[in-house]
Amino acid sequence: RDAGLMLFYIGTDPENEEAARQGFENMVQQLRTELLPQKELDRAINTIQGDYYRDHQSLGSRSSEAAINLVRGLDINYDKELLENIRKLTPKELREWSLKRLNMDTAYWLKVSPE
């Protein structure tokens, strides 16, 4: 229950694969060394919250979330509380988190192709 995952995804043509990979590496390096502008952080947080509420419009999706939280031993409102904590995130805290958890030397790369 305490495991986490951060996933970057891009769909690209095979000839652009290396450029896409380098773009991810550059983005991670930037998060580790620079403060993300507050405006960009706010945009990302708004996207996360908007996706959450869009995906939880039905009674079934809300009930499923509550049941999963209870089975995992979490508070029934765990996800909503997490959203509130995300809303409080600062650029400095994001950089500190990135320094602890985003290390390209230990990242796993997965390539999905039609072949």
Coordinates of C-alpha atoms in Angstrom, one line a residue:
R1 CA 0.0 0.0 0.0
D2 CA 3.0 2.3 0.5
A3 CA 4.5 1.7 -2.9
G4 CA 4.5 4.5 -5.4
L5 CA 4.9 4.9 -9.1
M6 CA 5.7 7.8 -11.3
L7 CA 5.1 7.2 -15.0
F8 CA 6.1 9.3 -18.0
Y9 CA 4.5 8.3 -21.3
I10 CA 4.9 9.5 -24.8
G11 CA 3.6 8.1 -28.1
T12 CA 6.2 8.7 -30.8
D13 CA 7.6 7.3 -34.0
P14 CA 10.6 4.9 -33.6
E15 CA 12.9 7.5 -35.2
N16 CA 12.0 10.0 -32.4
E17 CA 12.5 7.5 -29.5
E18 CA 15.9 8.8 -28.5
A19 CA 14.8 12.4 -28.6
A20 CA 11.7 11.6 -26.4
R21 CA 13.9 9.7 -23.9
Q22 CA 16.3 12.6 -23.8
G23 CA 13.3 15.0 -23.2
F24 CA 12.3 12.9 -20.2
E25 CA 15.8 12.9 -18.8
N26 CA 16.0 16.7 -19.3
M27 CA 12.7 17.2 -17.6
V28 CA 13.7 15.2 -14.6
Q29 CA 17.1 17.0 -14.4
Q30 CA 15.2 20.4 -14.5
L31 CA 12.9 19.3 -11.7
R32 CA 15.9 18.3 -9.6
T33 CA 17.8 21.6 -10.2
E34 CA 15.3 24.4 -10.7
L35 CA 12.1 25.5 -9.0
L36 CA 9.1 24.9 -11.2
P37 CA 7.2 28.2 -11.7
Q38 CA 4.2 28.5 -9.5
K39 CA 2.0 29.0 -12.5
E40 CA 3.1 25.7 -14.0
L41 CA 2.6 23.9 -10.7
D42 CA -0.9 25.4 -10.3
R43 CA -1.7 24.2 -13.8
A44 CA -0.5 20.7 -13.1
I45 CA -2.4 20.6 -9.8
N46 CA -5.6 21.8 -11.5
T47 CA -5.2 19.1 -14.1
I48 CA -4.8 16.4 -11.4
Q49 CA -7.9 17.6 -9.5
G50 CA -10.0 18.1 -12.6
D51 CA -9.2 14.5 -13.7
Y52 CA -10.0 13.2 -10.3
Y53 CA -13.4 14.8 -10.1
R54 CA -14.3 14.0 -13.7
D55 CA -13.4 10.3 -13.1
H56 CA -15.5 10.2 -9.9
Q57 CA -18.7 11.6 -11.2
S58 CA -20.6 8.3 -10.9
L59 CA -21.7 6.7 -7.7
G60 CA -20.0 3.5 -8.7
S61 CA -16.6 5.1 -9.1
R62 CA -16.9 6.8 -5.7
S63 CA -18.0 3.6 -4.1
S64 CA -15.2 1.7 -5.7
E65 CA -12.6 4.2 -4.4
A66 CA -14.1 4.0 -0.9
A67 CA -14.0 0.2 -0.9
I68 CA -10.4 0.1 -2.1
N69 CA -9.3 2.5 0.5
L70 CA -11.0 0.5 3.3
V71 CA -9.5 -2.8 2.1
R72 CA -6.0 -1.1 2.1
G73 CA -6.6 0.1 5.6
L74 CA -6.8 3.7 4.6
D75 CA -9.3 6.3 5.6
I76 CA -12.4 6.3 3.4
N77 CA -11.6 9.8 2.2
Y78 CA -7.8 9.2 1.7
D79 CA -7.8 10.2 -2.0
K80 CA -9.6 13.5 -1.3
E81 CA -7.2 14.2 1.6
L82 CA -4.3 13.5 -0.8
L83 CA -5.8 16.0 -3.3
E84 CA -5.9 18.7 -0.5
N85 CA -2.2 18.0 0.3
I86 CA -1.3 18.3 -3.4
R87 CA -3.1 21.7 -3.5
K88 CA -0.6 22.9 -0.8
L89 CA 2.5 21.7 -2.6
T90 CA 5.1 24.4 -3.2
P91 CA 7.8 24.5 -6.0
K92 CA 10.5 24.1 -3.3
E93 CA 8.8 21.0 -1.9
L94 CA 8.5 19.5 -5.4
R95 CA 12.2 20.1 -6.0
E96 CA 13.0 18.4 -2.7
W97 CA 10.8 15.5 -3.6
S98 CA 12.4 15.2 -7.0
L99 CA 15.9 15.1 -5.4
K100 CA 14.9 12.2 -3.2
R101 CA 12.9 10.1 -5.7
L102 CA 13.7 10.9 -9.3
N103 CA 17.0 9.3 -10.2
M104 CA 17.5 8.5 -13.9
D105 CA 20.3 6.1 -13.0
T106 CA 17.8 3.7 -11.3
A107 CA 14.8 4.4 -13.6
Y108 CA 13.2 1.5 -15.5
W109 CA 12.4 2.1 -19.2
L110 CA 9.6 0.2 -20.9
K111 CA 9.1 0.3 -24.6
V112 CA 5.8 -0.8 -26.1
S113 CA 5.8 -1.3 -29.8
P114 CA 3.6 -3.1 -32.4
E115 CA 6.3 -5.6 -33.2

